[in-house]
Amino acid sequence: MKEAEAAERAGSVATCQAIIQECKKRGSIETARAIYAHALTVFLTKKSVWLKAAQLEKSHGTRESLDALLRKAVTYVPQAEVLWLMGAKEKWLAGDVPAARAILQEAYAAIPQL
């Protein structure tokens, strides 16, 4: 754990992600979720960390937890098209087409060149 803390202080996102992958392999999903939650307080504007956290929620969380995470992600990384599209797709897959359209409209407002 000391190595993980040292990696975080050094700004090494890849090392943090490797630790999370090991947690997932061992079935420690809540531990992985907690590490992502902390990493997101340190790397608020890192799209890659938001994406990995979203992938964890998609695989092991609920639709609600994924939606909440994606909503938070686009507030910190509003130019990340993939995060907006992920949110819209999840709403569409859940059968909520109006919500998917609303997310796409918000994305267009945040990224006019879409």
JSON list of C-alpha atoms in Angstrom, two decimals, residues 8 12-13 16-17 20 32-46 49-50 53:
[
{"chain": "A", "resi": 8, "resn": "GLU", "atom": "CA", "xyz": [-0.38, 8.61, -6.20]},
{"chain": "A", "resi": 12, "resn": "SER", "atom": "CA", "xyz": [1.06, 8.02, -11.62]},
{"chain": "A", "resi": 13, "resn": "VAL", "atom": "CA", "xyz": [-2.46, 7.23, -12.78]},
{"chain": "A", "resi": 16, "resn": "CYS", "atom": "CA", "xyz": [-3.34, 3.39, -9.48]},
{"chain": "A", "resi": 17, "resn": "GLN", "atom": "CA", "xyz": [-5.22, 1.70, -12.31]},
{"chain": "A", "resi": 20, "resn": "ILE", "atom": "CA", "xyz": [-7.56, -1.35, -9.13]},
{"chain": "A", "resi": 32, "resn": "ALA", "atom": "CA", "xyz": [-11.77, -0.86, -6.38]},
{"chain": "A", "resi": 33, "resn": "ARG", "atom": "CA", "xyz": [-14.74, 1.50, -6.16]},
{"chain": "A", "resi": 34, "resn": "ALA", "atom": "CA", "xyz": [-13.23, 3.22, -3.11]},
{"chain": "A", "resi": 35, "resn": "ILE", "atom": "CA", "xyz": [-9.88, 3.62, -4.84]},
{"chain": "A", "resi": 36, "resn": "TYR", "atom": "CA", "xyz": [-11.56, 5.16, -7.88]},
{"chain": "A", "resi": 37, "resn": "ALA", "atom": "CA", "xyz": [-13.56, 7.48, -5.63]},
{"chain": "A", "resi": 38, "resn": "HIS", "atom": "CA", "xyz": [-10.35, 8.72, -4.07]},
{"chain": "A", "resi": 39, "resn": "ALA", "atom": "CA", "xyz": [-8.50, 8.88, -7.39]},
{"chain": "A", "resi": 40, "resn": "LEU", "atom": "CA", "xyz": [-11.29, 11.04, -8.78]},
{"chain": "A", "resi": 41, "resn": "THR", "atom": "CA", "xyz": [-10.76, 13.56, -5.99]},
{"chain": "A", "resi": 42, "resn": "VAL", "atom": "CA", "xyz": [-7.09, 13.78, -6.98]},
{"chain": "A", "resi": 43, "resn": "PHE", "atom": "CA", "xyz": [-7.46, 13.54, -10.78]},
{"chain": "A", "resi": 44, "resn": "LEU", "atom": "CA", "xyz": [-10.76, 15.43, -11.25]},
{"chain": "A", "resi": 45, "resn": "THR", "atom": "CA", "xyz": [-10.13, 16.34, -14.86]},
{"chain": "A", "resi": 46, "resn": "LYS", "atom": "CA", "xyz": [-8.58, 13.05, -16.04]},
{"chain": "A", "resi": 49, "resn": "VAL", "atom": "CA", "xyz": [-9.93, 7.81, -14.74]},
{"chain": "A", "resi": 50, "resn": "TRP", "atom": "CA", "xyz": [-13.61, 8.76, -15.20]},
{"chain": "A", "resi": 53, "resn": "ALA", "atom": "CA", "xyz": [-14.63, 4.25, -13.03]}
]
